[in-house]
Amino acid sequence: MQRRDFLIRSLALGCSAAASPMLTPVAFAEAPWEGRLVVIILRGAMDGLDAVRPYGDAEFAKLRGKLAGPNVGEADLEGFYGLHPALEPLRPLWNAGSLGFAHAVSTPYRDKRSHFDGQDLLEAGTVGLSGEGARDGWLNRLLQAVPGVSGKTAFALERDQMLLLRGKAPVNTWTPESDLNISPQAQRLIELVHHDDPLFSGAVADAIGIADSLELIDNPMTALEAQQLVRERAKEVGGSKGHLLLASFAAARLREEARIAAFSLNGWDTHRRQEKGIKGALGRLSEVIGTLHQELGPEVWGKTTVLAMTEFGRTARINGTEGTDHGTGSAMVMAGGALRGGQVWSDWPGLAEADLYAGRDLMPTRDVRAHAAWALRGMFGIEQAVLERDVFPGLDMGSDPRLIL
Amino acid sequence: MFDPVLAEIRFGTGLSPSQKGPADTGEMLDRLTGPDRAADRWPLPKFEADAVPQLREYYQMRRVTKKGGNSPEVEAANKAYKQLKRQVREAGARQIAMQVLRGALTEDGLRERLTWFWNDHFTVVGRGLTGRSYITGFAEEAIRPHLTGRFADMLWAAASHPLMLQYLDQHRSIGPNSNVAKKSGRPYGINENLAREMLELHTLGVNGTYSQADVTALARLLTGMTVVELRFKVDPKYAEPGIQTILGQAYGGPPRDREADLRVFIEDLASHPQTLRHIAWKLAVHFISDTPDPGLVEHISAALIGSGGELLEGYRAMLNHPAAWAAELENVKPPFDFVVSATRALDVHPAMLERMNAKSLDTIFYAPLRLMGQGWMTPLGPDGWPEADSRWVTPQGLAGRIQWAMTAPQALTTRLPDPRVLVETALGVQAPQSLRFAAEAAETDWEGVGIILSSPAFQRR
């Protein structure tokens, strides 16, 4: 039985009583491309105006006060934008053309400014939250559009299931901290008792398949030994550097068969004392990109594109608590050796009162999905019609920003 | 209709070998409205009553120790501070043991389930060591006392709790034309966080008919709600003066009447039909199915609306509707609920958990829950934990459940149950034939127990 079949079955809840996926090895087909794509969802609404500061706009300093930062000087990007200090460690990548930004972008989501609907729309890649495609992720629909995709092509690194990669195409989800130690007999019995529950049988087969492929399965002989293994693993992964663990794990998979990795970084919802909050969040993003760069190695990094996207931006003005509230337009962070970086792609809307969206937010001048779509077109040669119809239904990609080398 | 096994599995914390389940829906509701025995037996600190005095002492000492130097005064404070910090941390770690014991040994599982449900509806994440260590104080004060009362009372208690005001930044939101703002030259202003989540999550729901203008107006009305010395206070000095139009109604006025004005608004919002429909739908999704029977939702909704938001009437309507007792188990237990029901099935001795130290609690509960995808009391955002079953049934989530089921029972019991007995006591008539077979066929008792507790039949409710 094909792995793909049981993954599809596991999604078609209760509709099938097909044979057991018991002991089916993870099928591996040659990935259809060499390029690597990393998609990072920045949950909580990153303030694009703070990450990439449009100091060249005369209104910026007036709106931002203390958050505008000191004189730009060395933070300058292109004579108009300045890099947030927490992103400075990535300056060498900018200089090498492996870091870039799209500014004043957003999804089609407007007005209600709910994180949760905003993130769902970003991951679904659709125009609205109901109707076609809204329950699938755009990254999964990309995989569906390409023949020859295997379960090892895409890795989602989340404890939770990401909407971004949800859908009919096979995807692995795992966290770097996860582990599974079972004897062969226990494994057979676990598969047996999961067999009749379609939701569980696919997931447990995946768990065993992934743990096996990562050579994680130890065979404890006693309960004490099993406990000991759990404790040792817990010691290994403890600590606050979870984001580095994610980046390392993603890099390790991408060096092998995986071609797509997706995960999330949190901590962007800076309602209060943004200066402190965003410094931490951008610092982690910066370390994640730095780790990917280092651990992928020059050859694979050269074929890699990283897209870091957020659900919406934040208010152009500071609020009453030295933070910002939910807004509209933001920025997308891009990196990778495949990127034609060293530039900020933007049709700058201006920050004067009349230029703001609803008098409060950065006006989005381009759909963030268009940049993602052009990146996919450049990376994998996906046809424009497929991108506009299947991957991002209802998208008009517009002119080519030439993001990819 | 009523089924004693479903009553425990679907509406309670699972089957127990020692605790007697209710005999009918009447008894379920009687227990729910009777004395809170579990909370009396396994108390958790309240935030305002118990934590605040200790926290004041804690902050006081920290102010002294921050001065630095090595004067006798600072050294003594340093020592006392370290000791207190250890106490706070230990108290924090013990919260989970009390919570698990309540669920594992109660005869009133519905009360625990409703507490968790509403705690999640009004998600609050504790900040810093002190916030984390006393996070259960929120549910003890704002949720549990109002479980069977009016939704308006719970909404007010939750929205005005210091931990909520801090979590959603309300305590720093200040009217730009308030007295304080006008007197200090500093730029003060509004923070919309609580206002938005109150409409989107706590009441109307994201599909409710509210707009950004309603959010902004509500944020202005909420100014004045703040936290002083860790206690809730409505302080007119911070309140934005003037009338605010929210959902087509005018509220507010002079700052001195702000608390009364806020209570009027909360009453209106809590009894808004969209709010009560949203709650009815959430109850049906949480207890019965991700795609609940529309008749069931309508039935709960009508009872809530008809009673002006009496929560007990909503529960009664739910339990008296045939769709609530559908034989098929559709929902999946979130990791914490799974761990509690497994501990209950193992009939854990209370001393085992009462005496467990912080390190063991971390190995047996905190760390495994993180791997299963549900770090204790730390959902990612104010929308709480996901309801969709598919969100929990992931390869890494199941690996976490299997690992826990194979190892934790050994540490929770002095002697593991015979798997062939456990399969009956944990699942009763819900045990599928394949699971009975596996219980016999396992090579060791600990593997047998692990296979039963991690099986889909035990994960569902």
PDB file of C-alpha atoms in Angstrom, chain B residues 97-304:
ATOM      1  CA  ALA B  97      -0.666  17.791  41.275  1.00  0.00           C
ATOM      2  CA  MET B  98      -3.720  19.327  42.954  1.00  0.00           C
ATOM      3  CA  GLN B  99      -5.437  19.803  39.616  1.00  0.00           C
ATOM      4  CA  VAL B 100      -4.756  16.221  38.521  1.00  0.00           C
ATOM      5  CA  LEU B 101      -5.942  14.841  41.882  1.00  0.00           C
ATOM      6  CA  ARG B 102      -9.211  16.739  41.686  1.00  0.00           C
ATOM      7  CA  GLY B 103      -9.912  15.213  38.291  1.00  0.00           C
ATOM      8  CA  ALA B 104      -8.624  11.764  39.188  1.00  0.00           C
ATOM      9  CA  LEU B 105     -10.569  11.255  42.405  1.00  0.00           C
ATOM     10  CA  THR B 106     -13.708  13.363  42.078  1.00  0.00           C
ATOM     11  CA  GLU B 107     -17.298  12.133  42.013  1.00  0.00           C
ATOM     12  CA  ASP B 108     -18.232  15.357  40.258  1.00  0.00           C
ATOM     13  CA  GLY B 109     -16.210  15.214  37.056  1.00  0.00           C
ATOM     14  CA  LEU B 110     -18.521  17.635  35.263  1.00  0.00           C
ATOM     15  CA  ARG B 111     -17.380  20.404  37.623  1.00  0.00           C
ATOM     16  CA  GLU B 112     -13.726  19.854  36.718  1.00  0.00           C
ATOM     17  CA  ARG B 113     -14.520  19.697  33.027  1.00  0.00           C
ATOM     18  CA  LEU B 114     -16.561  22.900  33.141  1.00  0.00           C
ATOM     19  CA  THR B 115     -13.792  24.626  35.096  1.00  0.00           C
ATOM     20  CA  TRP B 116     -11.251  23.692  32.433  1.00  0.00           C
ATOM     21  CA  PHE B 117     -13.661  24.690  29.674  1.00  0.00           C
ATOM     22  CA  TRP B 118     -14.293  28.171  31.067  1.00  0.00           C
ATOM     23  CA  ASN B 119     -10.700  28.623  32.111  1.00  0.00           C
ATOM     24  CA  ASP B 120      -9.779  28.083  28.481  1.00  0.00           C
ATOM     25  CA  HIS B 121     -12.617  30.302  27.231  1.00  0.00           C
ATOM     26  CA  PHE B 122     -11.137  33.096  29.352  1.00  0.00           C
ATOM     27  CA  THR B 123      -7.531  32.178  28.669  1.00  0.00           C
ATOM     28  CA  VAL B 124      -4.967  33.867  30.887  1.00  0.00           C
ATOM     29  CA  VAL B 125      -1.280  33.059  30.702  1.00  0.00           C
ATOM     30  CA  GLY B 126       0.795  33.923  33.754  1.00  0.00           C
ATOM     31  CA  ARG B 127       3.797  36.144  33.234  1.00  0.00           C
ATOM     32  CA  GLY B 128       7.026  35.683  35.134  1.00  0.00           C
ATOM     33  CA  LEU B 129       7.698  33.276  37.968  1.00  0.00           C
ATOM     34  CA  THR B 130       4.988  34.761  40.153  1.00  0.00           C
ATOM     35  CA  GLY B 131       2.348  34.846  37.441  1.00  0.00           C
ATOM     36  CA  ARG B 132       3.061  31.233  36.527  1.00  0.00           C
ATOM     37  CA  SER B 133       3.156  30.067  40.136  1.00  0.00           C
ATOM     38  CA  TYR B 134      -0.287  31.395  40.949  1.00  0.00           C
ATOM     39  CA  ILE B 135      -2.001  31.014  37.596  1.00  0.00           C
ATOM     40  CA  THR B 136      -4.596  28.576  38.960  1.00  0.00           C
ATOM     41  CA  GLY B 137      -5.734  31.366  41.263  1.00  0.00           C
ATOM     42  CA  PHE B 138      -7.530  32.843  38.272  1.00  0.00           C
ATOM     43  CA  ALA B 139      -9.855  29.865  37.872  1.00  0.00           C
ATOM     44  CA  GLU B 140     -10.255  29.502  41.654  1.00  0.00           C
ATOM     45  CA  GLU B 141     -11.534  33.066  41.923  1.00  0.00           C
ATOM     46  CA  ALA B 142     -13.023  34.025  38.589  1.00  0.00           C
ATOM     47  CA  ILE B 143     -14.312  30.737  37.153  1.00  0.00           C
ATOM     48  CA  ARG B 144     -15.103  28.085  39.734  1.00  0.00           C
ATOM     49  CA  PRO B 145     -17.417  30.170  41.941  1.00  0.00           C
ATOM     50  CA  HIS B 146     -19.481  31.195  38.904  1.00  0.00           C
ATOM     51  CA  LEU B 147     -19.740  27.832  37.100  1.00  0.00           C
ATOM     52  CA  THR B 148     -23.466  27.436  37.624  1.00  0.00           C
ATOM     53  CA  GLY B 149     -24.365  31.118  37.946  1.00  0.00           C
ATOM     54  CA  ARG B 150     -25.045  33.882  35.466  1.00  0.00           C
ATOM     55  CA  PHE B 151     -22.651  34.293  32.544  1.00  0.00           C
ATOM     56  CA  ALA B 152     -22.601  38.035  33.250  1.00  0.00           C
ATOM     57  CA  ASP B 153     -21.093  37.378  36.681  1.00  0.00           C
ATOM     58  CA  MET B 154     -18.410  35.120  35.270  1.00  0.00           C
ATOM     59  CA  LEU B 155     -17.629  37.624  32.517  1.00  0.00           C
ATOM     60  CA  TRP B 156     -17.229  40.412  35.036  1.00  0.00           C
ATOM     61  CA  ALA B 157     -15.121  38.261  37.373  1.00  0.00           C
ATOM     62  CA  ALA B 158     -12.858  37.147  34.518  1.00  0.00           C
ATOM     63  CA  ALA B 159     -12.515  40.556  32.872  1.00  0.00           C
ATOM     64  CA  SER B 160     -11.766  42.292  36.154  1.00  0.00           C
ATOM     65  CA  HIS B 161      -9.291  39.746  37.497  1.00  0.00           C
ATOM     66  CA  PRO B 162      -5.777  41.166  37.967  1.00  0.00           C
ATOM     67  CA  LEU B 163      -4.222  38.280  36.019  1.00  0.00           C
ATOM     68  CA  MET B 164      -6.519  38.968  33.034  1.00  0.00           C
ATOM     69  CA  LEU B 165      -5.931  42.712  33.187  1.00  0.00           C
ATOM     70  CA  GLN B 166      -2.190  42.092  33.168  1.00  0.00           C
ATOM     71  CA  TYR B 167      -2.295  39.401  30.488  1.00  0.00           C
ATOM     72  CA  LEU B 168      -4.218  41.562  28.027  1.00  0.00           C
ATOM     73  CA  ASP B 169      -2.420  44.798  28.978  1.00  0.00           C
ATOM     74  CA  GLN B 170      -5.542  46.519  30.270  1.00  0.00           C
ATOM     75  CA  HIS B 171      -3.805  47.694  33.446  1.00  0.00           C
ATOM     76  CA  ARG B 172      -1.655  50.028  31.361  1.00  0.00           C
ATOM     77  CA  SER B 173      -4.388  51.396  29.100  1.00  0.00           C
ATOM     78  CA  ILE B 174      -5.047  54.997  30.003  1.00  0.00           C
ATOM     79  CA  GLY B 175      -7.546  57.474  28.575  1.00  0.00           C
ATOM     80  CA  PRO B 176      -5.656  60.140  26.584  1.00  0.00           C
ATOM     81  CA  ASN B 177      -7.980  62.770  28.066  1.00  0.00           C
ATOM     82  CA  SER B 178      -8.017  61.274  31.542  1.00  0.00           C
ATOM     83  CA  ASN B 179      -6.922  63.263  34.576  1.00  0.00           C
ATOM     84  CA  VAL B 180      -3.645  61.406  34.829  1.00  0.00           C
ATOM     85  CA  ALA B 181      -2.807  61.943  31.165  1.00  0.00           C
ATOM     86  CA  LYS B 182      -3.633  65.640  31.306  1.00  0.00           C
ATOM     87  CA  LYS B 183      -1.592  66.285  34.448  1.00  0.00           C
ATOM     88  CA  SER B 184       1.578  64.434  33.501  1.00  0.00           C
ATOM     89  CA  GLY B 185       3.027  65.691  30.244  1.00  0.00           C
ATOM     90  CA  ARG B 186       3.769  62.132  29.174  1.00  0.00           C
ATOM     91  CA  PRO B 187       1.982  60.618  26.211  1.00  0.00           C
ATOM     92  CA  TYR B 188      -0.544  58.194  27.656  1.00  0.00           C
ATOM     93  CA  GLY B 189      -3.088  56.269  25.699  1.00  0.00           C
ATOM     94  CA  ILE B 190      -5.256  53.322  24.915  1.00  0.00           C
ATOM     95  CA  ASN B 191      -4.310  49.684  24.532  1.00  0.00           C
ATOM     96  CA  GLU B 192      -6.968  47.733  22.592  1.00  0.00           C
ATOM     97  CA  ASN B 193      -5.969  44.233  23.584  1.00  0.00           C
ATOM     98  CA  LEU B 194      -8.625  43.347  26.183  1.00  0.00           C
ATOM     99  CA  ALA B 195     -11.384  45.197  24.315  1.00  0.00           C
ATOM    100  CA  ARG B 196     -10.803  43.187  21.149  1.00  0.00           C
ATOM    101  CA  GLU B 197     -10.568  39.792  22.833  1.00  0.00           C
ATOM    102  CA  MET B 198     -13.602  40.528  24.983  1.00  0.00           C
ATOM    103  CA  LEU B 199     -15.722  40.909  21.845  1.00  0.00           C
ATOM    104  CA  GLU B 200     -13.977  38.368  19.642  1.00  0.00           C
ATOM    105  CA  LEU B 201     -13.304  35.551  22.090  1.00  0.00           C
ATOM    106  CA  HIS B 202     -15.181  36.052  25.347  1.00  0.00           C
ATOM    107  CA  THR B 203     -18.596  37.046  24.027  1.00  0.00           C
ATOM    108  CA  LEU B 204     -19.867  37.699  20.485  1.00  0.00           C
ATOM    109  CA  GLY B 205     -17.351  35.525  18.636  1.00  0.00           C
ATOM    110  CA  VAL B 206     -15.299  36.529  15.628  1.00  0.00           C
ATOM    111  CA  ASN B 207     -18.372  36.235  13.401  1.00  0.00           C
ATOM    112  CA  GLY B 208     -20.292  38.626  15.624  1.00  0.00           C
ATOM    113  CA  THR B 209     -21.506  41.902  14.190  1.00  0.00           C
ATOM    114  CA  TYR B 210     -18.932  44.233  15.698  1.00  0.00           C
ATOM    115  CA  SER B 211     -16.448  46.518  13.957  1.00  0.00           C
ATOM    116  CA  GLN B 212     -13.096  48.148  14.626  1.00  0.00           C
ATOM    117  CA  ALA B 213     -15.037  51.211  15.790  1.00  0.00           C
ATOM    118  CA  ASP B 214     -16.727  49.085  18.482  1.00  0.00           C
ATOM    119  CA  VAL B 215     -13.343  47.731  19.586  1.00  0.00           C
ATOM    120  CA  THR B 216     -11.884  51.221  19.851  1.00  0.00           C
ATOM    121  CA  ALA B 217     -14.906  52.604  21.688  1.00  0.00           C
ATOM    122  CA  LEU B 218     -14.859  49.690  24.123  1.00  0.00           C
ATOM    123  CA  ALA B 219     -11.134  50.199  24.724  1.00  0.00           C
ATOM    124  CA  ARG B 220     -11.942  53.789  25.741  1.00  0.00           C
ATOM    125  CA  LEU B 221     -14.762  52.648  28.012  1.00  0.00           C
ATOM    126  CA  LEU B 222     -12.492  50.072  29.678  1.00  0.00           C
ATOM    127  CA  THR B 223      -9.935  52.690  30.710  1.00  0.00           C
ATOM    128  CA  GLY B 224      -9.916  53.000  34.459  1.00  0.00           C
ATOM    129  CA  MET B 225      -9.950  49.210  34.951  1.00  0.00           C
ATOM    130  CA  THR B 226      -6.523  48.669  36.346  1.00  0.00           C
ATOM    131  CA  VAL B 227      -4.372  46.807  38.847  1.00  0.00           C
ATOM    132  CA  VAL B 228      -3.113  48.540  41.963  1.00  0.00           C
ATOM    133  CA  GLU B 229      -0.802  46.607  44.267  1.00  0.00           C
ATOM    134  CA  LEU B 230      -1.828  43.394  42.508  1.00  0.00           C
ATOM    135  CA  ARG B 231      -5.523  44.059  43.143  1.00  0.00           C
ATOM    136  CA  PHE B 232      -8.263  45.075  40.717  1.00  0.00           C
ATOM    137  CA  LYS B 233      -9.468  48.631  40.891  1.00  0.00           C
ATOM    138  CA  VAL B 234     -11.540  50.969  38.768  1.00  0.00           C
ATOM    139  CA  ASP B 235      -9.672  54.226  39.049  1.00  0.00           C
ATOM    140  CA  PRO B 236     -11.518  57.227  37.573  1.00  0.00           C
ATOM    141  CA  LYS B 237      -8.223  59.100  37.256  1.00  0.00           C
ATOM    142  CA  TYR B 238      -7.278  56.863  34.334  1.00  0.00           C
ATOM    143  CA  ALA B 239     -10.724  56.737  32.727  1.00  0.00           C
ATOM    144  CA  GLU B 240     -11.394  58.414  29.386  1.00  0.00           C
ATOM    145  CA  PRO B 241     -14.329  60.786  29.880  1.00  0.00           C
ATOM    146  CA  GLY B 242     -17.267  60.862  27.497  1.00  0.00           C
ATOM    147  CA  ILE B 243     -19.955  58.703  25.947  1.00  0.00           C
ATOM    148  CA  GLN B 244     -18.871  55.671  23.917  1.00  0.00           C
ATOM    149  CA  THR B 245     -21.141  54.065  21.360  1.00  0.00           C
ATOM    150  CA  ILE B 246     -20.655  50.297  21.362  1.00  0.00           C
ATOM    151  CA  LEU B 247     -22.840  47.938  19.307  1.00  0.00           C
ATOM    152  CA  GLY B 248     -25.226  50.822  18.727  1.00  0.00           C
ATOM    153  CA  GLN B 249     -25.709  51.664  22.421  1.00  0.00           C
ATOM    154  CA  ALA B 250     -24.321  54.594  24.368  1.00  0.00           C
ATOM    155  CA  TYR B 251     -22.247  53.881  27.476  1.00  0.00           C
ATOM    156  CA  GLY B 252     -20.040  55.842  29.806  1.00  0.00           C
ATOM    157  CA  GLY B 253     -19.930  59.454  30.764  1.00  0.00           C
ATOM    158  CA  PRO B 254     -18.043  61.093  33.600  1.00  0.00           C
ATOM    159  CA  PRO B 255     -15.131  59.014  34.925  1.00  0.00           C
ATOM    160  CA  ARG B 256     -16.429  58.930  38.511  1.00  0.00           C
ATOM    161  CA  ASP B 257     -19.263  56.576  37.455  1.00  0.00           C
ATOM    162  CA  ARG B 258     -17.018  54.284  35.429  1.00  0.00           C
ATOM    163  CA  GLU B 259     -17.429  51.121  37.466  1.00  0.00           C
ATOM    164  CA  ALA B 260     -21.223  51.334  37.339  1.00  0.00           C
ATOM    165  CA  ASP B 261     -21.108  52.108  33.603  1.00  0.00           C
ATOM    166  CA  LEU B 262     -18.846  49.135  32.981  1.00  0.00           C
ATOM    167  CA  ARG B 263     -21.196  46.839  34.874  1.00  0.00           C
ATOM    168  CA  VAL B 264     -24.116  48.008  32.737  1.00  0.00           C
ATOM    169  CA  PHE B 265     -22.110  47.305  29.599  1.00  0.00           C
ATOM    170  CA  ILE B 266     -21.010  43.856  30.805  1.00  0.00           C
ATOM    171  CA  GLU B 267     -24.645  42.958  31.582  1.00  0.00           C
ATOM    172  CA  ASP B 268     -25.711  43.937  28.067  1.00  0.00           C
ATOM    173  CA  LEU B 269     -22.817  42.180  26.383  1.00  0.00           C
ATOM    174  CA  ALA B 270     -23.222  38.998  28.447  1.00  0.00           C
ATOM    175  CA  SER B 271     -26.904  38.670  27.611  1.00  0.00           C
ATOM    176  CA  HIS B 272     -26.517  39.599  23.938  1.00  0.00           C
ATOM    177  CA  PRO B 273     -28.096  36.779  21.873  1.00  0.00           C
ATOM    178  CA  GLN B 274     -24.934  36.500  19.750  1.00  0.00           C
ATOM    179  CA  THR B 275     -22.905  35.943  22.908  1.00  0.00           C
ATOM    180  CA  LEU B 276     -25.188  33.232  24.224  1.00  0.00           C
ATOM    181  CA  ARG B 277     -25.352  31.517  20.831  1.00  0.00           C
ATOM    182  CA  HIS B 278     -21.566  31.585  20.630  1.00  0.00           C
ATOM    183  CA  ILE B 279     -21.323  29.989  24.078  1.00  0.00           C
ATOM    184  CA  ALA B 280     -23.936  27.347  23.248  1.00  0.00           C
ATOM    185  CA  TRP B 281     -21.978  26.393  20.154  1.00  0.00           C
ATOM    186  CA  LYS B 282     -18.704  26.260  22.093  1.00  0.00           C
ATOM    187  CA  LEU B 283     -20.219  23.981  24.761  1.00  0.00           C
ATOM    188  CA  ALA B 284     -21.571  21.592  22.139  1.00  0.00           C
ATOM    189  CA  VAL B 285     -18.247  21.504  20.289  1.00  0.00           C
ATOM    190  CA  HIS B 286     -16.255  20.985  23.468  1.00  0.00           C
ATOM    191  CA  PHE B 287     -18.384  18.257  24.985  1.00  0.00           C
ATOM    192  CA  ILE B 288     -19.886  16.444  22.040  1.00  0.00           C
ATOM    193  CA  SER B 289     -18.491  16.948  18.551  1.00  0.00           C
ATOM    194  CA  ASP B 290     -16.443  19.308  16.409  1.00  0.00           C
ATOM    195  CA  THR B 291     -19.474  19.422  14.112  1.00  0.00           C
ATOM    196  CA  PRO B 292     -22.323  19.408  16.617  1.00  0.00           C
ATOM    197  CA  ASP B 293     -25.933  18.681  15.837  1.00  0.00           C
ATOM    198  CA  PRO B 294     -27.543  22.060  15.009  1.00  0.00           C
ATOM    199  CA  GLY B 295     -30.634  21.078  17.016  1.00  0.00           C
ATOM    200  CA  LEU B 296     -28.463  20.591  20.089  1.00  0.00           C
ATOM    201  CA  VAL B 297     -26.807  23.996  19.690  1.00  0.00           C
ATOM    202  CA  GLU B 298     -30.192  25.618  19.193  1.00  0.00           C
ATOM    203  CA  HIS B 299     -31.571  23.867  22.288  1.00  0.00           C
ATOM    204  CA  ILE B 300     -28.703  25.061  24.519  1.00  0.00           C
ATOM    205  CA  SER B 301     -28.854  28.502  22.992  1.00  0.00           C
ATOM    206  CA  ALA B 302     -32.618  28.823  23.598  1.00  0.00           C
ATOM    207  CA  ALA B 303     -32.174  27.793  27.245  1.00  0.00           C
ATOM    208  CA  LEU B 304     -29.407  30.338  27.774  1.00  0.00           C
TER     209      LEU B 304
END
